[in-house]
mmCIF file of C-alpha atoms and ligand atoms in Angstrom:
data_model
loop_
_atom_site.group_PDB
_atom_site.id
_atom_site.type_symbol
_atom_site.label_atom_id
_atom_site.label_comp_id
_atom_site.label_asym_id
_atom_site.label_seq_id
_atom_site.Cartn_x
_atom_site.Cartn_y
_atom_site.Cartn_z
ATOM 1 C CA MET A 1 -20.726 23.796 11.904
ATOM 2 C CA THR A 2 -17.498 23.044 13.806
ATOM 3 C CA SER A 3 -14.626 21.646 11.789
ATOM 4 C CA ARG A 4 -11.918 19.201 12.754
ATOM 5 C CA TRP A 5 -9.624 20.927 10.253
ATOM 6 C CA THR A 6 -7.697 24.069 11.038
ATOM 7 C CA GLU A 7 -7.693 26.876 8.494
ATOM 8 C CA ARG A 8 -4.089 25.995 7.624
ATOM 9 C CA GLN A 9 -4.874 22.313 7.087
ATOM 10 C CA ARG A 10 -7.796 23.256 4.870
ATOM 11 C CA GLU A 11 -5.576 25.520 2.780
ATOM 12 C CA MET A 12 -2.957 22.775 2.464
ATOM 13 C CA LEU A 13 -5.508 20.124 1.473
ATOM 14 C CA GLY A 14 -7.103 22.570 -0.950
ATOM 15 C CA ALA A 15 -3.745 23.303 -2.547
ATOM 16 C CA MET A 16 -3.219 19.577 -2.985
ATOM 17 C CA GLY A 17 -6.579 19.196 -4.648
ATOM 18 C CA VAL A 18 -8.130 17.203 -1.809
ATOM 19 C CA ARG A 19 -11.780 17.854 -1.392
ATOM 20 C CA VAL A 20 -12.958 18.130 2.192
ATOM 21 C CA PHE A 21 -16.624 17.458 2.733
ATOM 22 C CA GLU A 22 -18.371 18.344 5.910
ATOM 23 C CA THR A 23 -21.904 17.166 5.673
ATOM 24 C CA PRO A 24 -24.484 16.141 8.237
ATOM 25 C CA HIS A 25 -25.299 12.947 6.309
ATOM 26 C CA ALA A 26 -22.471 11.358 4.391
ATOM 27 C CA GLU A 27 -21.494 7.828 3.578
ATOM 28 C CA VAL A 28 -18.158 7.258 5.225
ATOM 29 C CA LEU A 29 -15.597 4.602 5.813
ATOM 30 C CA THR A 30 -15.614 4.418 9.569
ATOM 31 C CA PRO A 31 -12.419 3.347 11.306
ATOM 32 C CA ASP A 32 -12.710 -0.309 12.292
ATOM 33 C CA ARG A 33 -11.329 0.615 15.679
ATOM 34 C CA PRO A 34 -13.172 -0.267 18.824
ATOM 35 C CA GLU A 35 -14.053 2.423 21.274
ATOM 36 C CA PRO A 36 -11.595 2.463 24.169
ATOM 37 C CA VAL A 37 -12.696 0.313 27.031
ATOM 38 C CA GLU A 38 -11.741 1.147 30.587
ATOM 39 C CA GLY A 39 -8.582 -0.677 31.621
ATOM 40 C CA GLN A 40 -7.675 -1.441 28.012
ATOM 41 C CA THR A 41 -4.193 -0.462 26.845
ATOM 42 C CA ARG A 42 -3.411 1.184 23.543
ATOM 43 C CA ALA A 43 -1.745 -2.063 22.410
ATOM 44 C CA ASP A 44 -4.931 -4.005 23.224
ATOM 45 C CA ARG A 45 -6.929 -1.679 21.060
ATOM 46 C CA ASN A 46 -4.575 -2.281 18.149
ATOM 47 C CA THR A 47 -5.144 -5.986 17.903
ATOM 48 C CA PRO A 48 -6.993 -6.929 14.724
ATOM 49 C CA VAL A 49 -10.694 -6.304 14.793
ATOM 50 C CA PRO A 50 -13.310 -7.330 12.253
ATOM 51 C CA ALA A 51 -14.032 -4.820 9.540
ATOM 52 C CA GLN A 52 -17.153 -2.797 9.832
ATOM 53 C CA PRO A 53 -19.209 -2.218 6.738
ATOM 54 C CA LEU A 54 -19.590 1.204 5.232
ATOM 55 C CA ARG A 55 -21.933 3.053 7.520
ATOM 56 C CA GLN A 56 -24.400 5.777 6.814
ATOM 57 C CA ALA A 57 -23.728 8.322 9.515
ATOM 58 C CA GLN A 58 -27.025 9.724 10.710
ATOM 59 C CA GLY A 59 -27.307 13.094 12.285
ATOM 60 C CA GLU A 60 -23.612 13.343 13.026
ATOM 61 C CA ARG A 61 -21.190 15.682 11.371
ATOM 62 C CA VAL A 62 -18.697 13.761 9.339
ATOM 63 C CA VAL A 63 -15.468 14.880 7.762
ATOM 64 C CA GLN A 64 -14.615 12.921 4.700
ATOM 65 C CA VAL A 65 -11.281 13.277 2.935
ATOM 66 C CA ALA A 66 -11.421 11.239 -0.220
ATOM 67 C CA GLN A 67 -12.283 8.139 1.734
ATOM 68 C CA THR A 68 -14.727 6.408 -0.562
ATOM 69 C CA ARG A 69 -13.516 4.180 -3.338
ATOM 70 C CA SER A 70 -15.018 6.430 -5.984
ATOM 71 C CA ASP A 71 -13.379 9.524 -4.466
ATOM 72 C CA ILE A 72 -9.997 7.846 -4.362
ATOM 73 C CA ALA A 73 -10.348 6.659 -7.946
ATOM 74 C CA THR A 74 -10.309 10.278 -9.154
ATOM 75 C CA LEU A 75 -7.268 11.552 -7.229
ATOM 76 C CA ASP A 76 -4.043 12.743 -8.802
ATOM 77 C CA TRP A 77 -0.669 12.040 -7.190
ATOM 78 C CA PRO A 78 -0.560 14.943 -4.706
ATOM 79 C CA ALA A 79 -4.164 14.379 -3.657
ATOM 80 C CA LEU A 80 -3.628 10.633 -3.335
ATOM 81 C CA ARG A 81 -0.538 11.187 -1.174
ATOM 82 C CA ALA A 82 -2.496 13.545 1.035
ATOM 83 C CA ALA A 83 -5.428 11.124 1.314
ATOM 84 C CA VAL A 84 -3.129 8.264 2.307
ATOM 85 C CA SER A 85 -1.300 10.370 4.872
ATOM 86 C CA GLU A 86 -4.623 11.348 6.465
ATOM 87 C CA CYS A 87 -6.206 7.899 6.239
ATOM 88 C CA ARG A 88 -8.045 6.645 9.310
ATOM 89 C CA ALA A 89 -9.996 3.865 7.606
ATOM 90 C CA CYS A 90 -8.714 1.123 9.892
ATOM 91 C CA ALA A 91 -7.128 0.664 13.301
ATOM 92 C CA LEU A 92 -3.582 0.702 11.923
ATOM 93 C CA CYS A 93 -3.724 4.492 11.901
ATOM 94 C CA GLU A 94 -3.555 4.362 15.697
ATOM 95 C CA SER A 95 -0.225 2.596 15.913
ATOM 96 C CA ARG A 96 1.615 3.883 12.845
ATOM 97 C CA THR A 97 4.379 6.468 13.101
ATOM 98 C CA GLN A 98 3.504 7.587 9.589
ATOM 99 C CA THR A 99 1.994 6.177 6.429
ATOM 100 C CA VAL A 100 4.299 4.676 3.804
ATOM 101 C CA PHE A 101 2.990 5.757 0.438
ATOM 102 C CA GLY A 102 5.543 4.433 -2.019
ATOM 103 C CA VAL A 103 8.673 5.545 -3.778
ATOM 104 C CA GLY A 104 10.141 5.634 -7.244
ATOM 105 C CA HIS A 105 9.295 6.772 -10.730
ATOM 106 C CA GLU A 106 5.644 7.723 -11.080
ATOM 107 C CA ARG A 107 5.483 6.305 -14.615
ATOM 108 C CA ALA A 108 7.817 3.351 -14.124
ATOM 109 C CA ARG A 109 7.275 0.378 -16.394
ATOM 110 C CA LEU A 110 7.807 -1.917 -13.436
ATOM 111 C CA MET A 111 5.754 -1.538 -10.274
ATOM 112 C CA ILE A 112 6.640 -3.634 -7.247
ATOM 113 C CA VAL A 113 4.058 -4.402 -4.605
ATOM 114 C CA GLY A 114 5.153 -5.718 -1.221
ATOM 115 C CA GLU A 115 3.227 -6.603 1.884
ATOM 116 C CA ALA A 116 3.287 -3.838 4.484
ATOM 117 C CA PRO A 117 5.748 -1.457 6.103
ATOM 118 C CA GLY A 118 7.923 -2.896 8.842
ATOM 119 C CA GLU A 119 9.583 -1.074 11.700
ATOM 120 C CA ASN A 120 12.213 0.725 9.587
ATOM 121 C CA GLU A 121 9.708 1.681 6.914
ATOM 122 C CA ASP A 122 7.280 3.019 9.514
ATOM 123 C CA ARG A 123 10.078 5.137 10.953
ATOM 124 C CA GLN A 124 11.463 6.396 7.642
ATOM 125 C CA GLY A 125 8.275 6.629 5.605
ATOM 126 C CA GLU A 126 9.730 4.686 2.670
ATOM 127 C CA PRO A 127 9.025 1.096 1.614
ATOM 128 C CA PHE A 128 11.702 -1.600 1.723
ATOM 129 C CA VAL A 129 14.462 0.242 3.558
ATOM 130 C CA GLY A 130 15.491 -2.573 5.936
ATOM 131 C CA GLN A 131 17.468 -5.734 5.161
ATOM 132 C CA ALA A 132 14.756 -7.002 2.812
ATOM 133 C CA GLY A 133 14.921 -3.667 1.014
ATOM 134 C CA LYS A 134 18.661 -3.960 0.523
ATOM 135 C CA LEU A 135 18.150 -7.352 -1.056
ATOM 136 C CA LEU A 136 15.396 -5.923 -3.261
ATOM 137 C CA ASP A 137 17.671 -3.067 -4.390
ATOM 138 C CA ASN A 138 20.390 -5.597 -5.253
ATOM 139 C CA MET A 139 17.921 -7.726 -7.191
ATOM 140 C CA LEU A 140 16.774 -4.672 -9.128
ATOM 141 C CA ARG A 141 20.331 -3.573 -9.810
ATOM 142 C CA ALA A 142 21.026 -7.022 -11.256
ATOM 143 C CA ILE A 143 18.511 -6.315 -14.046
ATOM 144 C CA GLY A 144 19.579 -2.697 -14.508
ATOM 145 C CA LEU A 145 16.803 -1.003 -12.509
ATOM 146 C CA ALA A 146 16.870 1.282 -9.475
ATOM 147 C CA ARG A 147 14.300 2.965 -7.260
ATOM 148 C CA ASP A 148 15.936 6.357 -7.827
ATOM 149 C CA ALA A 149 16.431 6.085 -11.594
ATOM 150 C CA ALA A 150 15.232 9.074 -13.584
ATOM 151 C CA THR A 151 13.570 7.288 -16.501
ATOM 152 C CA PRO A 152 10.454 5.092 -16.639
ATOM 153 C CA GLU A 153 12.536 2.406 -18.368
ATOM 154 C CA GLN A 154 15.169 2.157 -15.640
ATOM 155 C CA GLY A 155 13.022 3.275 -12.751
ATOM 156 C CA VAL A 156 10.604 1.327 -10.647
ATOM 157 C CA PHE A 157 7.716 2.306 -8.421
ATOM 158 C CA ILE A 158 7.709 0.438 -5.101
ATOM 159 C CA CYS A 159 4.806 0.323 -2.694
ATOM 160 C CA ASN A 160 2.978 -2.017 -0.383
ATOM 161 C CA THR A 161 -0.435 -3.579 -0.142
ATOM 162 C CA LEU A 162 -0.872 -1.812 3.201
ATOM 163 C CA LYS A 163 0.271 1.753 3.731
ATOM 164 C CA CYS A 164 0.573 1.400 7.516
ATOM 165 C CA ARG A 165 2.639 -0.939 9.626
ATOM 166 C CA PRO A 166 0.723 -3.730 11.341
ATOM 167 C CA PRO A 167 1.714 -3.804 15.029
ATOM 168 C CA ARG A 168 4.577 -6.173 15.795
ATOM 169 C CA ASN A 169 4.797 -6.897 12.037
ATOM 170 C CA ARG A 170 1.858 -9.267 12.194
ATOM 171 C CA ASN A 171 0.253 -10.402 8.946
ATOM 172 C CA PRO A 172 -2.146 -7.992 7.266
ATOM 173 C CA ASP A 173 -5.749 -8.593 8.212
ATOM 174 C CA PRO A 174 -8.078 -9.139 5.212
ATOM 175 C CA ALA A 175 -10.212 -6.195 6.352
ATOM 176 C CA GLU A 176 -7.149 -3.940 6.438
ATOM 177 C CA THR A 177 -6.159 -5.076 2.958
ATOM 178 C CA ALA A 178 -9.671 -4.324 1.724
ATOM 179 C CA ARG A 179 -9.646 -0.847 3.275
ATOM 180 C CA CYS A 180 -6.280 -0.060 1.700
ATOM 181 C CA ALA A 181 -7.074 -1.562 -1.716
ATOM 182 C CA PRO A 182 -8.480 1.630 -3.296
ATOM 183 C CA TYR A 183 -5.148 3.378 -2.685
ATOM 184 C CA LEU A 184 -3.199 0.583 -4.339
ATOM 185 C CA ASP A 185 -5.672 0.456 -7.212
ATOM 186 C CA ARG A 186 -5.268 4.189 -7.786
ATOM 187 C CA GLN A 187 -1.484 3.973 -7.609
ATOM 188 C CA ILE A 188 -1.548 1.296 -10.306
ATOM 189 C CA GLU A 189 -3.869 3.403 -12.457
ATOM 190 C CA LEU A 190 -1.588 6.421 -12.154
ATOM 191 C CA VAL A 191 1.685 4.574 -12.759
ATOM 192 C CA GLN A 192 0.203 2.507 -15.625
ATOM 193 C CA PRO A 193 3.007 -0.033 -15.360
ATOM 194 C CA LYS A 194 3.719 -2.573 -18.034
ATOM 195 C CA LEU A 195 4.357 -5.135 -15.316
ATOM 196 C CA LEU A 196 3.403 -5.610 -11.687
ATOM 197 C CA LEU A 197 5.740 -7.688 -9.535
ATOM 198 C CA ALA A 198 3.946 -9.070 -6.494
ATOM 199 C CA MET A 199 6.372 -9.919 -3.717
ATOM 200 C CA GLY A 200 4.989 -12.475 -1.309
ATOM 201 C CA ARG A 201 1.672 -14.079 -0.530
ATOM 202 C CA PHE A 202 -0.195 -10.993 0.614
ATOM 203 C CA ALA A 203 0.739 -8.939 -2.434
ATOM 204 C CA ALA A 204 -0.253 -11.849 -4.690
ATOM 205 C CA GLN A 205 -3.565 -12.133 -2.880
ATOM 206 C CA ALA A 206 -4.207 -8.414 -3.161
ATOM 207 C CA LEU A 207 -3.390 -8.258 -6.862
ATOM 208 C CA LEU A 208 -4.744 -11.567 -8.094
ATOM 209 C CA GLY A 209 -7.301 -12.443 -5.443
ATOM 210 C CA SER A 210 -5.674 -15.861 -5.238
ATOM 211 C CA ASP A 211 -4.945 -17.848 -2.092
ATOM 212 C CA GLU A 212 -2.558 -20.188 -3.862
ATOM 213 C CA ALA A 213 0.964 -20.597 -2.539
ATOM 214 C CA ILE A 214 3.740 -18.538 -4.118
ATOM 215 C CA GLY A 215 5.292 -21.762 -5.380
ATOM 216 C CA LYS A 216 2.151 -22.339 -7.463
ATOM 217 C CA LEU A 217 1.746 -18.759 -8.697
ATOM 218 C CA ARG A 218 5.337 -17.922 -9.562
ATOM 219 C CA GLY A 219 7.104 -18.723 -12.808
ATOM 220 C CA ARG A 220 4.393 -17.481 -15.165
ATOM 221 C CA VAL A 221 2.737 -14.271 -16.262
ATOM 222 C CA HIS A 222 -0.733 -13.494 -14.884
ATOM 223 C CA GLU A 223 -2.981 -10.621 -15.782
ATOM 224 C CA ARG A 224 -4.874 -8.138 -13.634
ATOM 225 C CA ARG A 225 -7.230 -5.671 -15.295
ATOM 226 C CA GLY A 226 -5.117 -5.711 -18.441
ATOM 227 C CA VAL A 227 -1.759 -5.386 -16.650
ATOM 228 C CA LYS A 228 0.732 -8.259 -16.572
ATOM 229 C CA VAL A 229 1.605 -9.616 -13.130
ATOM 230 C CA ILE A 230 4.497 -11.792 -12.009
ATOM 231 C CA VAL A 231 4.508 -13.277 -8.541
ATOM 232 C CA THR A 232 7.697 -14.000 -6.663
ATOM 233 C CA TYR A 233 8.983 -14.659 -3.170
ATOM 234 C CA HIS A 234 9.147 -11.866 -0.636
ATOM 235 C CA PRO A 235 12.727 -10.633 -0.094
ATOM 236 C CA ALA A 236 12.384 -11.141 3.685
ATOM 237 C CA TYR A 237 11.541 -14.787 3.007
ATOM 238 C CA LEU A 238 14.551 -15.055 0.694
ATOM 239 C CA LEU A 239 16.817 -13.792 3.477
ATOM 240 C CA ARG A 240 15.720 -16.819 5.515
ATOM 241 C CA THR A 241 15.414 -19.348 2.690
ATOM 242 C CA LEU A 242 18.493 -19.177 0.520
ATOM 243 C CA ALA A 243 17.390 -22.233 -1.446
ATOM 244 C CA ASP A 244 14.615 -20.224 -3.131
ATOM 245 C CA LYS A 245 16.911 -17.408 -4.276
ATOM 246 C CA ALA A 246 17.568 -19.186 -7.571
ATOM 247 C CA ARG A 247 13.802 -19.346 -8.213
ATOM 248 C CA ALA A 248 13.476 -15.646 -7.390
ATOM 249 C CA TRP A 249 16.250 -14.966 -9.877
ATOM 250 C CA ASP A 250 14.307 -16.923 -12.524
ATOM 251 C CA ASP A 251 11.253 -14.772 -11.754
ATOM 252 C CA LEU A 252 13.342 -11.651 -12.129
ATOM 253 C CA CYS A 253 14.652 -12.844 -15.492
ATOM 254 C CA LEU A 254 11.053 -13.490 -16.557
ATOM 255 C CA ALA A 255 10.190 -9.922 -15.489
ATOM 256 C CA ALA A 256 13.167 -8.578 -17.439
ATOM 257 C CA SER A 257 12.017 -10.411 -20.548
ATOM 258 C CA VAL A 258 8.433 -9.080 -20.224
ATOM 259 C CA LEU A 259 9.899 -5.593 -19.831
ATOM 260 C CA GLU A 260 12.215 -6.275 -22.780
ATOM 261 C CA LEU A 261 15.193 -5.110 -20.759
ATOM 262 C CA PRO A 262 18.595 -5.389 -22.404
ATOM 263 C CA SER A 263 20.374 -8.501 -21.148
HETATM 264 N N1 URA T 1 8.334 -5.807 3.714
HETATM 265 C C1 URA T 1 7.397 -5.341 2.864
HETATM 266 O O1 URA T 1 6.591 -6.109 2.351
HETATM 267 N N2 URA T 1 7.370 -4.053 2.606
HETATM 268 C C2 URA T 1 8.215 -3.176 3.136
HETATM 269 O O2 URA T 1 8.108 -2.000 2.848
HETATM 270 C C3 URA T 1 9.191 -3.685 4.012
HETATM 271 C C4 URA T 1 9.238 -4.992 4.284
#
């Protein structure tokens, strides 16, 4: 059986605890990426396409790296990082520079979920490093938290709903969000935060499954699978809409009180 993995890659994945299956008949998440069509540019191929259902590959050799939901649900941090970095479950893998896994304390009491990497994040491999990220860091500092703090109490884990940048920063496609959801779910399970802070509509949708506007969801404490959730405005929106900064501050104070942070 031929393998798409080199010996070195196999050793590396093995060392990280990632199981590599090569079976003639395996259930796989197939990339929802259309086959190239003559005359079509790479950019054309990266426009959103409808999700394909899980497919039973018949008679073809399939490499599967922790791509099913149940596989992902068992991964530890190194294996999860490796699975995300290798992910080809949707078309975004074609246009990304790299995946953006997340950053911060792995047992932080506060976990922040944004939308998706932008241009800077795609280049640097870290979430919220552009202007919106600077605002987020300032907001966190205001309640005594920091992405590089050494303790779960003062630290924070920051990640996004999507681990890859949508081309031209377009909105996440629901199919992309669904494909990425097992990674976010596993991150939440591993961090075990006391509080999730959803920043923006897409994070709120991903965490709460609600289509309601941020204005309706913010200002109160929700619950997701036993974990408290607060919804607030996205920092990029706040950069454009100064009038809502005071509301975001109220949300942050609510988060601080749930976390019982010293005032
Ligand atoms: N916006 C997000 O939602 N996430 C990032 O990482 C950067 C900008």
